[in-house]
Amino acid sequence: MAEERENENKNGDTTRISVGYALPPKKVDSILNPSLLTYAKSHAVDFIPIDVNQPLIHQGPFDCVLHKIYDDDWSNQLLDFASKNPSIPIIDSPTAIQRLHDRISMLEAVENLVIPSSTEETAAMVPSVGIPKQVLLRDEDEIENLGLKFPVIAKPLVANGSIKSHQMSLVFNSNGLKKLKNQTPIVLQEFVNHGGVLFKVYVAGKNVRCVQRKSLPDFDVTVDHFEDVMPFSQISNLPTSEKQQLVDNVAMPPMEFVNGLASALREGAQLNLFNFDLIRDGSESSGVKYLIIDINYFPGYAKLPEFEAMLTDFFLDVVSSSRSGVEKA
């Protein structure tokens, strides 16, 4: 494979790049749609399908490999391919991706983040970042000794993109938790009032976009008129105040902060393609604090305006960097 690529670089068109992809059919339909394929082709990027039923090492040549396949056989093929083609980027490492499939290990990269800043003066103004307090509830755990404040969000431990992994609930008391014991193991995350607004930050290498989305409304914990537990699908039907409905006026987080956070998280998680959900902690009496509540691998970039340019630029950057490294070596 390496020899084939070297011969092509000498005799063929080195200005174009080939992205080999192994993706589920739904991901192909949503991401590799005609608008992306047309835009990418006009910017010298070609997407080549990988046959997962054939050895990866015998396919190509590719300038990078894009994938979202999670079985052991595929992971072993990637390891074999990488050992024989160390200069060809694989996006991304199966080990790094696997950490996002567990909602406990998912947020471990946030704990020691150092957000870069251009000057000491701006560094002093960088908002703090953390995660909500959370615990893993197993079948044998005592509900009364969890050390959490209600309400809490109950999430399946496994976050693999399946329908089940998205079945979440808001729990208002210990009786609600008892009703969920048959669903363990589940992650319980303290709910933080955040003005009914969530910021989704999409990352593709150094390319970062931040968009605002409507989120769960704030709750007055002193008012006892809720059910014990409510699925998210029911919460969206709760009446909210006029102030909570007008989310368009909520200030976006500073882009310097968002870019720095995305860069630090990219390095900490060792991933290139992901998004994360960011909320502003409304319970802080002073200062500004943001919380990362979820991280997803290879999200729905097609929901973003001009996502075609974002992803195309990313692949061009990745291959350019890998080629520069080979030339220097």
mmCIF file of C-alpha atoms in Angstrom:
data_model
loop_
_atom_site.group_PDB
_atom_site.id
_atom_site.type_symbol
_atom_site.label_atom_id
_atom_site.label_comp_id
_atom_site.label_asym_id
_atom_site.label_seq_id
_atom_site.Cartn_x
_atom_site.Cartn_y
_atom_site.Cartn_z
ATOM 1 C CA MET A 1 0.000 0.000 0.000
ATOM 2 C CA ALA A 2 2.739 2.477 0.909
ATOM 3 C CA GLU A 3 4.605 1.644 -2.303
ATOM 4 C CA GLU A 4 1.437 2.155 -4.361
ATOM 5 C CA ARG A 5 0.921 5.572 -2.789
ATOM 6 C CA GLU A 6 4.569 6.526 -3.406
ATOM 7 C CA ASN A 7 4.310 5.521 -7.084
ATOM 8 C CA GLU A 8 1.100 7.479 -7.492
ATOM 9 C CA ASN A 9 2.714 10.559 -5.950
ATOM 10 C CA LYS A 10 5.501 10.330 -8.529
ATOM 11 C CA ASN A 11 3.359 9.616 -11.568
ATOM 12 C CA GLY A 12 -0.213 10.666 -10.773
ATOM 13 C CA ASP A 13 -2.216 13.648 -9.642
ATOM 14 C CA THR A 14 -0.954 14.557 -6.186
ATOM 15 C CA THR A 15 -3.299 17.518 -5.857
ATOM 16 C CA ARG A 16 -6.366 15.335 -5.259
ATOM 17 C CA ILE A 17 -6.915 13.321 -2.118
ATOM 18 C CA SER A 18 -8.860 10.095 -1.598
ATOM 19 C CA VAL A 19 -10.863 9.586 1.583
ATOM 20 C CA GLY A 20 -11.700 5.929 2.096
ATOM 21 C CA TYR A 21 -14.859 5.576 4.167
ATOM 22 C CA ALA A 22 -16.498 2.743 6.090
ATOM 23 C CA LEU A 23 -19.799 4.018 7.443
ATOM 24 C CA PRO A 24 -23.244 2.623 8.288
ATOM 25 C CA PRO A 25 -25.777 3.189 5.479
ATOM 26 C CA LYS A 26 -27.684 5.835 7.468
ATOM 27 C CA LYS A 27 -24.482 7.788 8.018
ATOM 28 C CA VAL A 28 -23.617 7.601 4.343
ATOM 29 C CA ASP A 29 -27.047 8.958 3.428
ATOM 30 C CA SER A 30 -26.932 11.814 5.925
ATOM 31 C CA ILE A 31 -23.300 12.934 5.574
ATOM 32 C CA LEU A 32 -22.152 11.889 2.105
ATOM 33 C CA ASN A 33 -25.074 13.541 0.408
ATOM 34 C CA PRO A 34 -24.845 15.070 -3.095
ATOM 35 C CA SER A 35 -24.078 18.559 -1.780
ATOM 36 C CA LEU A 36 -20.981 17.366 0.118
ATOM 37 C CA LEU A 37 -19.795 15.067 -2.676
ATOM 38 C CA THR A 38 -20.123 17.836 -5.256
ATOM 39 C CA TYR A 39 -18.450 20.464 -3.097
ATOM 40 C CA ALA A 40 -15.629 18.130 -2.052
ATOM 41 C CA LYS A 41 -14.979 16.976 -5.610
ATOM 42 C CA SER A 42 -14.688 20.588 -6.775
ATOM 43 C CA HIS A 43 -12.039 21.061 -4.082
ATOM 44 C CA ALA A 44 -10.018 17.952 -5.025
ATOM 45 C CA VAL A 45 -11.432 15.600 -2.394
ATOM 46 C CA ASP A 46 -12.835 12.232 -3.494
ATOM 47 C CA PHE A 47 -14.731 9.827 -1.220
ATOM 48 C CA ILE A 48 -14.057 6.141 -1.936
ATOM 49 C CA PRO A 49 -16.247 3.430 -0.314
ATOM 50 C CA ILE A 50 -14.503 0.687 1.642
ATOM 51 C CA ASP A 51 -15.864 -2.843 1.402
ATOM 52 C CA VAL A 52 -15.946 -3.990 5.037
ATOM 53 C CA ASN A 53 -16.328 -7.603 3.856
ATOM 54 C CA GLN A 54 -12.900 -7.482 2.222
ATOM 55 C CA PRO A 55 -9.505 -6.963 3.906
ATOM 56 C CA LEU A 56 -8.859 -3.247 4.310
ATOM 57 C CA ILE A 57 -5.148 -3.691 3.651
ATOM 58 C CA HIS A 58 -5.905 -4.785 0.059
ATOM 59 C CA GLN A 59 -8.065 -1.749 -0.736
ATOM 60 C CA GLY A 60 -7.183 1.771 -1.738
ATOM 61 C CA PRO A 61 -4.896 3.522 -2.041
ATOM 62 C CA PHE A 62 -6.288 6.109 0.391
ATOM 63 C CA ASP A 63 -4.895 9.359 1.754
ATOM 64 C CA CYS A 64 -6.919 8.905 4.944
ATOM 65 C CA VAL A 65 -9.507 6.491 6.329
ATOM 66 C CA LEU A 66 -12.842 7.659 7.743
ATOM 67 C CA HIS A 67 -14.916 5.161 9.702
ATOM 68 C CA LYS A 68 -17.760 4.609 12.114
ATOM 69 C CA ILE A 69 -17.723 0.820 12.458
ATOM 70 C CA TYR A 70 -17.300 -0.590 15.936
ATOM 71 C CA ASP A 71 -16.875 -4.383 15.808
ATOM 72 C CA ASP A 72 -13.654 -6.110 16.887
ATOM 73 C CA ASP A 73 -12.785 -7.429 13.434
ATOM 74 C CA TRP A 74 -12.845 -3.922 11.989
ATOM 75 C CA SER A 75 -10.736 -2.559 14.857
ATOM 76 C CA ASN A 76 -8.148 -5.270 14.224
ATOM 77 C CA GLN A 77 -8.124 -4.415 10.523
ATOM 78 C CA LEU A 78 -7.482 -0.768 11.347
ATOM 79 C CA LEU A 79 -4.589 -1.706 13.625
ATOM 80 C CA ASP A 80 -3.071 -3.866 10.888
ATOM 81 C CA PHE A 81 -3.583 -1.144 8.284
ATOM 82 C CA ALA A 82 -2.033 1.515 10.537
ATOM 83 C CA SER A 83 1.026 -0.618 11.272
ATOM 84 C CA LYS A 84 1.709 -1.037 7.551
ATOM 85 C CA ASN A 85 0.734 2.536 6.587
ATOM 86 C CA PRO A 86 1.789 4.771 9.481
ATOM 87 C CA SER A 87 1.630 7.933 7.364
ATOM 88 C CA ILE A 88 -2.050 7.499 6.460
ATOM 89 C CA PRO A 89 -4.362 9.106 9.064
ATOM 90 C CA ILE A 90 -7.203 7.033 10.512
ATOM 91 C CA ILE A 91 -10.128 9.136 11.663
ATOM 92 C CA ASP A 92 -10.369 8.265 14.493
ATOM 93 C CA SER A 93 -8.732 5.785 16.865
ATOM 94 C CA PRO A 94 -11.198 3.013 17.880
ATOM 95 C CA THR A 95 -9.850 3.181 21.441
ATOM 96 C CA ALA A 96 -10.534 6.911 21.689
ATOM 97 C CA ILE A 97 -13.993 6.506 20.164
ATOM 98 C CA GLN A 98 -14.833 3.686 22.575
ATOM 99 C CA ARG A 99 -14.386 6.010 25.567
ATOM 100 C CA LEU A 100 -17.367 8.023 24.307
ATOM 101 C CA HIS A 101 -19.575 4.938 24.406
ATOM 102 C CA ASP A 102 -19.481 5.002 28.210
ATOM 103 C CA ARG A 103 -21.107 8.038 29.829
ATOM 104 C CA ILE A 104 -18.702 7.895 32.770
ATOM 105 C CA SER A 105 -15.439 7.694 30.795
ATOM 106 C CA MET A 106 -16.919 10.094 28.220
ATOM 107 C CA LEU A 107 -16.411 13.150 30.433
ATOM 108 C CA GLU A 108 -13.085 12.163 31.997
ATOM 109 C CA ALA A 109 -11.211 14.251 29.433
ATOM 110 C CA VAL A 110 -12.939 17.362 30.779
ATOM 111 C CA GLU A 111 -11.490 17.091 34.277
ATOM 112 C CA ASN A 112 -7.990 18.351 33.479
ATOM 113 C CA LEU A 113 -8.682 20.666 30.558
ATOM 114 C CA VAL A 114 -6.399 23.676 30.164
ATOM 115 C CA ILE A 115 -8.001 26.173 27.805
ATOM 116 C CA PRO A 116 -5.405 28.158 25.847
ATOM 117 C CA SER A 117 -5.656 31.953 25.745
ATOM 118 C CA SER A 118 -3.867 34.502 23.607
ATOM 119 C CA THR A 119 -2.833 36.798 26.466
ATOM 120 C CA GLU A 120 -2.568 36.747 30.259
ATOM 121 C CA GLU A 121 -5.273 39.396 30.429
ATOM 122 C CA THR A 122 -7.766 37.323 28.457
ATOM 123 C CA ALA A 123 -6.746 34.194 30.381
ATOM 124 C CA ALA A 124 -8.003 35.833 33.557
ATOM 125 C CA MET A 125 -11.420 36.297 31.920
ATOM 126 C CA VAL A 126 -11.773 32.766 30.533
ATOM 127 C CA PRO A 127 -14.896 31.126 32.004
ATOM 128 C CA SER A 128 -14.432 28.028 34.091
ATOM 129 C CA VAL A 129 -15.476 24.656 32.694
ATOM 130 C CA GLY A 130 -16.555 21.487 34.415
ATOM 131 C CA ILE A 131 -19.115 18.702 34.373
ATOM 132 C CA PRO A 132 -22.254 18.206 36.456
ATOM 133 C CA LYS A 133 -21.952 15.969 39.481
ATOM 134 C CA GLN A 134 -22.788 12.431 38.402
ATOM 135 C CA VAL A 135 -22.718 8.854 39.682
ATOM 136 C CA LEU A 136 -23.235 5.408 38.216
ATOM 137 C CA LEU A 137 -26.261 3.611 39.660
ATOM 138 C CA ARG A 138 -26.009 -0.174 39.650
ATOM 139 C CA ASP A 139 -28.698 -2.638 40.606
ATOM 140 C CA GLU A 140 -27.143 -3.269 44.009
ATOM 141 C CA ASP A 141 -26.558 0.393 44.928
ATOM 142 C CA GLU A 142 -28.550 2.073 47.669
ATOM 143 C CA ILE A 143 -30.592 4.950 46.274
ATOM 144 C CA GLU A 144 -30.527 6.877 49.540
ATOM 145 C CA ASN A 145 -26.709 7.075 49.639
ATOM 146 C CA LEU A 146 -25.924 8.546 46.241
ATOM 147 C CA GLY A 147 -25.138 12.059 47.466
ATOM 148 C CA LEU A 148 -27.007 13.816 44.646
ATOM 149 C CA LYS A 149 -29.504 16.656 44.720
ATOM 150 C CA PHE A 150 -32.799 16.276 42.876
ATOM 151 C CA PRO A 151 -33.790 16.641 40.143
ATOM 152 C CA VAL A 152 -31.337 14.387 38.314
ATOM 153 C CA ILE A 153 -31.125 13.246 34.711
ATOM 154 C CA ALA A 154 -31.058 9.478 34.262
ATOM 155 C CA LYS A 155 -29.133 8.300 31.209
ATOM 156 C CA PRO A 156 -28.221 4.801 29.985
ATOM 157 C CA LEU A 157 -24.568 4.033 30.701
ATOM 158 C CA VAL A 158 -23.983 2.939 27.098
ATOM 159 C CA ALA A 159 -23.938 5.783 24.558
ATOM 160 C CA ASN A 160 -23.602 4.025 21.217
ATOM 161 C CA GLY A 161 -26.127 5.968 19.159
ATOM 162 C CA SER A 162 -28.859 3.338 19.498
ATOM 163 C CA ILE A 163 -32.475 4.258 20.250
ATOM 164 C CA LYS A 164 -32.124 2.845 23.758
ATOM 165 C CA SER A 165 -29.054 4.974 24.506
ATOM 166 C CA HIS A 166 -31.163 8.112 23.916
ATOM 167 C CA GLN A 167 -33.951 7.118 26.323
ATOM 168 C CA MET A 168 -33.430 9.587 29.168
ATOM 169 C CA SER A 169 -35.581 10.763 32.040
ATOM 170 C CA LEU A 170 -35.732 13.580 34.551
ATOM 171 C CA VAL A 171 -36.100 12.221 38.084
ATOM 172 C CA PHE A 172 -37.494 14.404 40.860
ATOM 173 C CA ASN A 173 -37.180 12.187 43.938
ATOM 174 C CA SER A 174 -36.045 8.822 45.276
ATOM 175 C CA ASN A 175 -39.377 7.236 44.367
ATOM 176 C CA GLY A 176 -38.621 8.083 40.754
ATOM 177 C CA LEU A 177 -35.235 6.388 41.007
ATOM 178 C CA LYS A 178 -36.843 3.248 42.381
ATOM 179 C CA LYS A 179 -38.975 3.075 39.256
ATOM 180 C CA LEU A 180 -35.787 3.021 37.148
ATOM 181 C CA LYS A 181 -33.948 0.303 39.066
ATOM 182 C CA ASN A 182 -34.856 -2.278 36.427
ATOM 183 C CA GLN A 183 -32.950 -0.181 33.849
ATOM 184 C CA THR A 184 -29.589 -0.211 35.633
ATOM 185 C CA PRO A 185 -26.758 0.441 35.085
ATOM 186 C CA ILE A 186 -27.685 4.084 34.526
ATOM 187 C CA VAL A 187 -25.813 7.329 34.959
ATOM 188 C CA LEU A 188 -27.403 9.930 37.211
ATOM 189 C CA GLN A 189 -26.405 13.509 36.498
ATOM 190 C CA GLU A 190 -27.485 16.418 38.674
ATOM 191 C CA PHE A 191 -29.736 18.741 36.711
ATOM 192 C CA VAL A 192 -28.449 22.301 36.545
ATOM 193 C CA ASN A 193 -30.730 25.206 35.667
ATOM 194 C CA HIS A 194 -29.318 26.768 32.508
ATOM 195 C CA GLY A 195 -31.970 29.090 31.146
ATOM 196 C CA GLY A 196 -33.492 26.533 28.808
ATOM 197 C CA VAL A 197 -30.593 26.913 26.365
ATOM 198 C CA LEU A 198 -27.972 24.424 25.231
ATOM 199 C CA PHE A 199 -24.974 25.167 23.019
ATOM 200 C CA LYS A 200 -23.871 22.466 20.608
ATOM 201 C CA VAL A 201 -20.251 22.772 19.584
ATOM 202 C CA TYR A 202 -19.285 20.852 16.441
ATOM 203 C CA VAL A 203 -15.616 20.039 15.947
ATOM 204 C CA ALA A 204 -13.879 18.804 12.800
ATOM 205 C CA GLY A 205 -10.193 19.119 13.563
ATOM 206 C CA LYS A 206 -9.423 22.829 13.838
ATOM 207 C CA ASN A 207 -12.811 23.742 12.361
ATOM 208 C CA VAL A 208 -15.319 24.657 15.074
ATOM 209 C CA ARG A 209 -18.964 25.756 14.929
ATOM 210 C CA CYS A 210 -21.221 26.669 17.867
ATOM 211 C CA VAL A 211 -25.004 26.713 17.577
ATOM 212 C CA GLN A 212 -27.801 27.372 20.054
ATOM 213 C CA ARG A 213 -30.545 24.858 20.772
ATOM 214 C CA LYS A 214 -33.605 24.935 23.006
ATOM 215 C CA SER A 215 -33.116 22.752 26.069
ATOM 216 C CA LEU A 216 -35.006 21.632 29.168
ATOM 217 C CA PRO A 217 -36.653 24.481 31.103
ATOM 218 C CA ASP A 218 -35.422 25.611 34.494
ATOM 219 C CA PHE A 219 -37.140 23.970 37.458
ATOM 220 C CA ASP A 220 -38.036 25.351 40.862
ATOM 221 C CA VAL A 221 -37.026 22.528 43.190
ATOM 222 C CA THR A 222 -39.134 24.007 46.008
ATOM 223 C CA VAL A 223 -42.333 23.357 44.073
ATOM 224 C CA ASP A 224 -43.621 19.814 44.467
ATOM 225 C CA HIS A 225 -46.051 19.293 41.598
ATOM 226 C CA PHE A 226 -44.110 17.065 39.224
ATOM 227 C CA GLU A 227 -44.332 13.369 38.598
ATOM 228 C CA ASP A 228 -41.684 11.194 40.264
ATOM 229 C CA VAL A 229 -39.993 10.604 36.923
ATOM 230 C CA MET A 230 -40.622 11.975 33.436
ATOM 231 C CA PRO A 231 -39.183 10.832 30.101
ATOM 232 C CA PHE A 232 -37.684 13.661 28.050
ATOM 233 C CA SER A 233 -40.431 13.265 25.469
ATOM 234 C CA GLN A 234 -42.988 14.327 28.091
ATOM 235 C CA ILE A 235 -40.901 17.179 29.503
ATOM 236 C CA SER A 236 -41.048 18.973 26.168
ATOM 237 C CA ASN A 237 -44.812 19.316 26.674
ATOM 238 C CA LEU A 238 -44.533 21.072 30.044
ATOM 239 C CA PRO A 239 -45.680 24.695 30.113
ATOM 240 C CA THR A 240 -42.827 27.193 30.342
ATOM 241 C CA SER A 241 -42.748 30.842 31.152
ATOM 242 C CA GLU A 242 -42.471 33.488 28.444
ATOM 243 C CA LYS A 243 -38.931 34.211 29.588
ATOM 244 C CA GLN A 244 -37.916 30.576 29.122
ATOM 245 C CA GLN A 245 -39.423 30.459 25.653
ATOM 246 C CA LEU A 246 -37.454 33.483 24.442
ATOM 247 C CA VAL A 247 -34.083 31.801 24.149
ATOM 248 C CA ASP A 248 -32.924 33.785 21.135
ATOM 249 C CA ASN A 249 -31.719 36.611 23.371
ATOM 250 C CA VAL A 250 -29.365 34.417 25.388
ATOM 251 C CA ALA A 251 -25.733 35.385 24.778
ATOM 252 C CA MET A 252 -23.588 32.892 22.926
ATOM 253 C CA PRO A 253 -20.354 31.882 24.684
ATOM 254 C CA PRO A 254 -17.324 33.880 23.416
ATOM 255 C CA MET A 255 -15.859 32.202 20.322
ATOM 256 C CA GLU A 256 -12.299 32.508 21.631
ATOM 257 C CA PHE A 257 -13.428 30.493 24.638
ATOM 258 C CA VAL A 258 -15.313 27.968 22.465
ATOM 259 C CA ASN A 259 -12.343 27.499 20.118
ATOM 260 C CA GLY A 260 -9.960 27.067 23.030
ATOM 261 C CA LEU A 261 -12.289 24.601 24.713
ATOM 262 C CA ALA A 262 -12.704 22.608 21.487
ATOM 263 C CA SER A 263 -8.933 22.523 20.977
ATOM 264 C CA ALA A 264 -8.267 21.364 24.532
ATOM 265 C CA LEU A 265 -10.961 18.712 24.339
ATOM 266 C CA ARG A 266 -9.697 17.508 20.955
ATOM 267 C CA GLU A 267 -6.252 17.001 22.465
ATOM 268 C CA GLY A 268 -7.562 15.479 25.687
ATOM 269 C CA ALA A 269 -9.931 13.034 23.992
ATOM 270 C CA GLN A 270 -7.569 12.387 21.048
ATOM 271 C CA LEU A 271 -10.441 12.803 18.601
ATOM 272 C CA ASN A 272 -11.064 14.883 15.484
ATOM 273 C CA LEU A 273 -14.752 14.477 14.678
ATOM 274 C CA PHE A 274 -17.177 15.101 17.537
ATOM 275 C CA ASN A 275 -19.549 17.542 19.132
ATOM 276 C CA PHE A 276 -20.258 18.375 22.740
ATOM 277 C CA ASP A 277 -23.209 19.858 24.588
ATOM 278 C CA LEU A 278 -22.395 22.942 26.637
ATOM 279 C CA ILE A 279 -24.633 24.740 29.145
ATOM 280 C CA ARG A 280 -24.137 27.859 31.213
ATOM 281 C CA ASP A 281 -24.621 27.151 34.900
ATOM 282 C CA GLY A 282 -27.507 29.371 36.028
ATOM 283 C CA SER A 283 -26.916 28.586 39.701
ATOM 284 C CA GLU A 284 -23.596 30.438 39.923
ATOM 285 C CA SER A 285 -23.899 33.536 42.112
ATOM 286 C CA SER A 286 -20.709 35.073 40.713
ATOM 287 C CA GLY A 287 -18.530 34.564 37.669
ATOM 288 C CA VAL A 288 -19.368 32.499 34.610
ATOM 289 C CA LYS A 289 -19.236 28.721 34.587
ATOM 290 C CA TYR A 290 -20.014 26.358 31.746
ATOM 291 C CA LEU A 291 -20.645 22.634 32.004
ATOM 292 C CA ILE A 292 -20.055 19.950 29.384
ATOM 293 C CA ILE A 293 -22.856 17.428 29.725
ATOM 294 C CA ASP A 294 -22.379 15.133 26.733
ATOM 295 C CA ILE A 295 -19.898 14.311 23.953
ATOM 296 C CA ASN A 296 -20.865 12.539 20.722
ATOM 297 C CA TYR A 297 -18.632 11.027 18.075
ATOM 298 C CA PHE A 298 -19.110 11.883 14.375
ATOM 299 C CA PRO A 299 -22.391 13.776 14.855
ATOM 300 C CA GLY A 300 -24.861 15.084 12.289
ATOM 301 C CA TYR A 301 -22.765 17.770 10.621
ATOM 302 C CA ALA A 302 -25.308 18.029 7.809
ATOM 303 C CA LYS A 303 -27.549 19.989 10.200
ATOM 304 C CA LEU A 304 -25.058 22.861 10.047
ATOM 305 C CA PRO A 305 -25.198 25.502 7.331
ATOM 306 C CA GLU A 306 -22.269 25.165 4.924
ATOM 307 C CA PHE A 307 -21.119 21.942 6.559
ATOM 308 C CA GLU A 308 -19.675 20.913 3.199
ATOM 309 C CA ALA A 309 -16.883 23.478 3.492
ATOM 310 C CA MET A 310 -16.249 22.575 7.132
ATOM 311 C CA LEU A 311 -15.683 18.876 6.420
ATOM 312 C CA THR A 312 -13.831 19.380 3.144
ATOM 313 C CA ASP A 313 -11.389 21.798 4.782
ATOM 314 C CA PHE A 314 -10.879 19.281 7.566
ATOM 315 C CA PHE A 315 -9.881 16.452 5.219
ATOM 316 C CA LEU A 316 -7.591 18.747 3.252
ATOM 317 C CA ASP A 317 -5.894 19.829 6.495
ATOM 318 C CA VAL A 318 -5.493 16.260 7.749
ATOM 319 C CA VAL A 319 -3.904 14.982 4.537
ATOM 320 C CA SER A 320 -1.741 18.078 4.115
ATOM 321 C CA SER A 321 -0.360 17.626 7.632
ATOM 322 C CA SER A 322 0.303 13.918 7.086
ATOM 323 C CA ARG A 323 2.098 14.583 3.786
ATOM 324 C CA SER A 324 4.197 17.322 5.390
ATOM 325 C CA GLY A 325 5.199 14.893 8.126
ATOM 326 C CA VAL A 326 6.278 12.292 5.568
ATOM 327 C CA GLU A 327 8.308 14.863 3.647
ATOM 328 C CA LYS A 328 10.066 16.044 6.821
ATOM 329 C CA ALA A 329 10.858 12.469 7.809
#
